[in-house]
Amino acid sequence: MRTAQIIVTLLAALMAGFSGTVLLMRAQWIVQALEDYRVPKSWWTPLGLAKAAGALGLVAGLFVPVIGVLAGCGLVLYFLGAAITVARARWYSHIPFPLVYAAPVAGALVLGYLA
């Protein structure tokens, strides 16, 4: 069970880290999406940093579990908020995207609890 937890946690951290990095680098496809969802530009850097910090927290959680739990909960709430933002912008076909990022984080939390 511990091996599965480590693998899923690292996958979740990679996905969240990637998501934060592309936002911080202002990749055109993410910029276009954020503009479509009407997310204020002033929020972009803090949102990218939050995802990157969550990714680092997940990795740190492999050594200090309470940090991983806090980071995981924060990331799940972040991606649920992202899904709500997408729904409020009426881009219903895009709702699964933030949930795809939330799923491995939730899986890592469950596996950490079971391990």
PDB file of C-alpha atoms in Angstrom:
ATOM      1  CA  MET A   1       0.000   0.000   0.000  1.00  0.00           C
ATOM      2  CA  ARG A   2       2.878   2.367   0.775  1.00  0.00           C
ATOM      3  CA  THR A   3       4.293   1.939  -2.738  1.00  0.00           C
ATOM      4  CA  ALA A   4       0.942   2.847  -4.296  1.00  0.00           C
ATOM      5  CA  GLN A   5       0.707   5.888  -2.033  1.00  0.00           C
ATOM      6  CA  ILE A   6       4.161   7.100  -3.064  1.00  0.00           C
ATOM      7  CA  ILE A   7       3.458   6.620  -6.775  1.00  0.00           C
ATOM      8  CA  VAL A   8       0.067   8.351  -6.676  1.00  0.00           C
ATOM      9  CA  THR A   9       1.428  11.169  -4.510  1.00  0.00           C
ATOM     10  CA  LEU A  10       4.317  11.794  -6.896  1.00  0.00           C
ATOM     11  CA  LEU A  11       1.938  11.706  -9.884  1.00  0.00           C
ATOM     12  CA  ALA A  12      -0.348  14.205  -8.144  1.00  0.00           C
ATOM     13  CA  ALA A  13       2.628  16.433  -7.325  1.00  0.00           C
ATOM     14  CA  LEU A  14       3.868  16.301 -10.918  1.00  0.00           C
ATOM     15  CA  MET A  15       0.439  17.193 -12.274  1.00  0.00           C
ATOM     16  CA  ALA A  16      -0.092  20.063  -9.814  1.00  0.00           C
ATOM     17  CA  GLY A  17       3.465  21.276 -10.389  1.00  0.00           C
ATOM     18  CA  PHE A  18       2.972  21.194 -14.143  1.00  0.00           C
ATOM     19  CA  SER A  19      -0.301  23.086 -13.816  1.00  0.00           C
ATOM     20  CA  GLY A  20       1.320  25.732 -11.632  1.00  0.00           C
ATOM     21  CA  THR A  21       4.356  26.035 -13.894  1.00  0.00           C
ATOM     22  CA  VAL A  22       2.394  26.573 -17.108  1.00  0.00           C
ATOM     23  CA  LEU A  23       0.333  29.215 -15.356  1.00  0.00           C
ATOM     24  CA  LEU A  24       3.422  31.003 -14.034  1.00  0.00           C
ATOM     25  CA  MET A  25       5.042  30.792 -17.480  1.00  0.00           C
ATOM     26  CA  ARG A  26       1.854  32.179 -19.050  1.00  0.00           C
ATOM     27  CA  ALA A  27       1.466  29.418 -21.622  1.00  0.00           C
ATOM     28  CA  GLN A  28      -0.896  30.700 -24.297  1.00  0.00           C
ATOM     29  CA  TRP A  29      -3.413  27.880 -23.944  1.00  0.00           C
ATOM     30  CA  ILE A  30      -3.810  28.455 -20.192  1.00  0.00           C
ATOM     31  CA  VAL A  31      -3.929  32.247 -20.597  1.00  0.00           C
ATOM     32  CA  GLN A  32      -6.724  31.882 -23.147  1.00  0.00           C
ATOM     33  CA  ALA A  33      -8.671  29.585 -20.829  1.00  0.00           C
ATOM     34  CA  LEU A  34      -8.315  31.934 -17.861  1.00  0.00           C
ATOM     35  CA  GLU A  35      -9.494  34.842 -19.987  1.00  0.00           C
ATOM     36  CA  ASP A  36     -12.450  32.774 -21.185  1.00  0.00           C
ATOM     37  CA  TYR A  37     -13.322  31.940 -17.554  1.00  0.00           C
ATOM     38  CA  ARG A  38     -12.937  35.636 -16.601  1.00  0.00           C
ATOM     39  CA  VAL A  39     -10.278  35.040 -13.949  1.00  0.00           C
ATOM     40  CA  PRO A  40      -8.649  38.411 -13.135  1.00  0.00           C
ATOM     41  CA  LYS A  41      -5.027  38.718 -14.296  1.00  0.00           C
ATOM     42  CA  SER A  42      -3.993  39.840 -10.828  1.00  0.00           C
ATOM     43  CA  TRP A  43      -4.911  36.361  -9.537  1.00  0.00           C
ATOM     44  CA  TRP A  44      -2.805  34.384 -12.023  1.00  0.00           C
ATOM     45  CA  THR A  45       0.529  34.519 -10.203  1.00  0.00           C
ATOM     46  CA  PRO A  46      -0.916  33.726  -6.749  1.00  0.00           C
ATOM     47  CA  LEU A  47      -2.906  30.836  -8.241  1.00  0.00           C
ATOM     48  CA  GLY A  48       0.186  29.442  -9.973  1.00  0.00           C
ATOM     49  CA  LEU A  49       2.211  29.764  -6.781  1.00  0.00           C
ATOM     50  CA  ALA A  50      -0.544  28.031  -4.794  1.00  0.00           C
ATOM     51  CA  LYS A  51      -0.451  25.043  -7.146  1.00  0.00           C
ATOM     52  CA  ALA A  52       3.343  24.904  -7.058  1.00  0.00           C
ATOM     53  CA  ALA A  53       3.355  25.128  -3.257  1.00  0.00           C
ATOM     54  CA  GLY A  54       0.748  22.370  -3.095  1.00  0.00           C
ATOM     55  CA  ALA A  55       2.923  20.159  -5.285  1.00  0.00           C
ATOM     56  CA  LEU A  56       5.927  20.741  -3.029  1.00  0.00           C
ATOM     57  CA  GLY A  57       3.746  20.099   0.020  1.00  0.00           C
ATOM     58  CA  LEU A  58       2.637  16.741  -1.370  1.00  0.00           C
ATOM     59  CA  VAL A  59       6.247  15.659  -1.804  1.00  0.00           C
ATOM     60  CA  ALA A  60       7.171  16.952   1.660  1.00  0.00           C
ATOM     61  CA  GLY A  61       4.206  15.004   2.990  1.00  0.00           C
ATOM     62  CA  LEU A  62       5.964  11.767   2.148  1.00  0.00           C
ATOM     63  CA  PHE A  63       8.349  12.657   4.987  1.00  0.00           C
ATOM     64  CA  VAL A  64       6.108  14.800   7.229  1.00  0.00           C
ATOM     65  CA  PRO A  65       2.559  13.458   6.759  1.00  0.00           C
ATOM     66  CA  VAL A  66       0.714  16.451   8.222  1.00  0.00           C
ATOM     67  CA  ILE A  67       2.228  18.705   5.538  1.00  0.00           C
ATOM     68  CA  GLY A  68       1.031  16.331   2.831  1.00  0.00           C
ATOM     69  CA  VAL A  69      -2.479  16.208   4.263  1.00  0.00           C
ATOM     70  CA  LEU A  70      -2.689  19.992   4.423  1.00  0.00           C
ATOM     71  CA  ALA A  71      -1.278  20.377   0.905  1.00  0.00           C
ATOM     72  CA  GLY A  72      -3.592  17.688  -0.437  1.00  0.00           C
ATOM     73  CA  CYS A  73      -6.670  19.255   1.138  1.00  0.00           C
ATOM     74  CA  GLY A  74      -5.648  22.647  -0.198  1.00  0.00           C
ATOM     75  CA  LEU A  75      -5.159  21.307  -3.712  1.00  0.00           C
ATOM     76  CA  VAL A  76      -8.470  19.432  -3.716  1.00  0.00           C
ATOM     77  CA  LEU A  77     -10.238  22.630  -2.634  1.00  0.00           C
ATOM     78  CA  TYR A  78      -8.289  24.602  -5.250  1.00  0.00           C
ATOM     79  CA  PHE A  79      -9.307  22.301  -8.096  1.00  0.00           C
ATOM     80  CA  LEU A  80     -12.922  22.123  -6.896  1.00  0.00           C
ATOM     81  CA  GLY A  81     -12.911  25.921  -6.916  1.00  0.00           C
ATOM     82  CA  ALA A  82     -11.500  25.821 -10.431  1.00  0.00           C
ATOM     83  CA  ALA A  83     -14.349  23.532 -11.521  1.00  0.00           C
ATOM     84  CA  ILE A  84     -16.858  25.965 -10.006  1.00  0.00           C
ATOM     85  CA  THR A  85     -15.157  28.866 -11.796  1.00  0.00           C
ATOM     86  CA  VAL A  86     -15.413  27.006 -15.106  1.00  0.00           C
ATOM     87  CA  ALA A  87     -19.091  26.245 -14.447  1.00  0.00           C
ATOM     88  CA  ARG A  88     -19.819  29.878 -13.554  1.00  0.00           C
ATOM     89  CA  ALA A  89     -18.258  30.911 -16.874  1.00  0.00           C
ATOM     90  CA  ARG A  90     -20.654  28.435 -18.556  1.00  0.00           C
ATOM     91  CA  TRP A  91     -17.873  26.364 -20.135  1.00  0.00           C
ATOM     92  CA  TYR A  92     -19.525  23.146 -19.027  1.00  0.00           C
ATOM     93  CA  SER A  93     -17.479  20.955 -21.366  1.00  0.00           C
ATOM     94  CA  HIS A  94     -14.309  22.099 -19.539  1.00  0.00           C
ATOM     95  CA  ILE A  95     -15.449  21.105 -16.034  1.00  0.00           C
ATOM     96  CA  PRO A  96     -13.676  17.712 -16.175  1.00  0.00           C
ATOM     97  CA  PHE A  97     -10.232  19.314 -16.635  1.00  0.00           C
ATOM     98  CA  PRO A  98      -9.729  20.595 -13.075  1.00  0.00           C
ATOM     99  CA  LEU A  99     -11.309  17.409 -11.739  1.00  0.00           C
ATOM    100  CA  VAL A 100      -8.681  15.345 -13.576  1.00  0.00           C
ATOM    101  CA  TYR A 101      -6.052  17.240 -11.577  1.00  0.00           C
ATOM    102  CA  ALA A 102      -7.984  16.817  -8.311  1.00  0.00           C
ATOM    103  CA  ALA A 103      -8.433  13.055  -8.693  1.00  0.00           C
ATOM    104  CA  PRO A 104      -4.832  11.923  -8.036  1.00  0.00           C
ATOM    105  CA  VAL A 105      -4.567  14.347  -5.112  1.00  0.00           C
ATOM    106  CA  ALA A 106      -7.701  12.844  -3.578  1.00  0.00           C
ATOM    107  CA  GLY A 107      -6.314   9.385  -4.309  1.00  0.00           C
ATOM    108  CA  ALA A 108      -3.058  10.250  -2.551  1.00  0.00           C
ATOM    109  CA  LEU A 109      -5.010  11.432   0.499  1.00  0.00           C
ATOM    110  CA  VAL A 110      -7.046   8.233   0.620  1.00  0.00           C
ATOM    111  CA  LEU A 111      -3.991   6.018   0.146  1.00  0.00           C
ATOM    112  CA  GLY A 112      -2.123   7.958   2.830  1.00  0.00           C
ATOM    113  CA  TYR A 113      -4.999   7.325   5.209  1.00  0.00           C
ATOM    114  CA  LEU A 114      -5.071   3.619   4.397  1.00  0.00           C
ATOM    115  CA  ALA A 115      -1.298   3.132   4.572  1.00  0.00           C
TER     116      ALA A 115
END
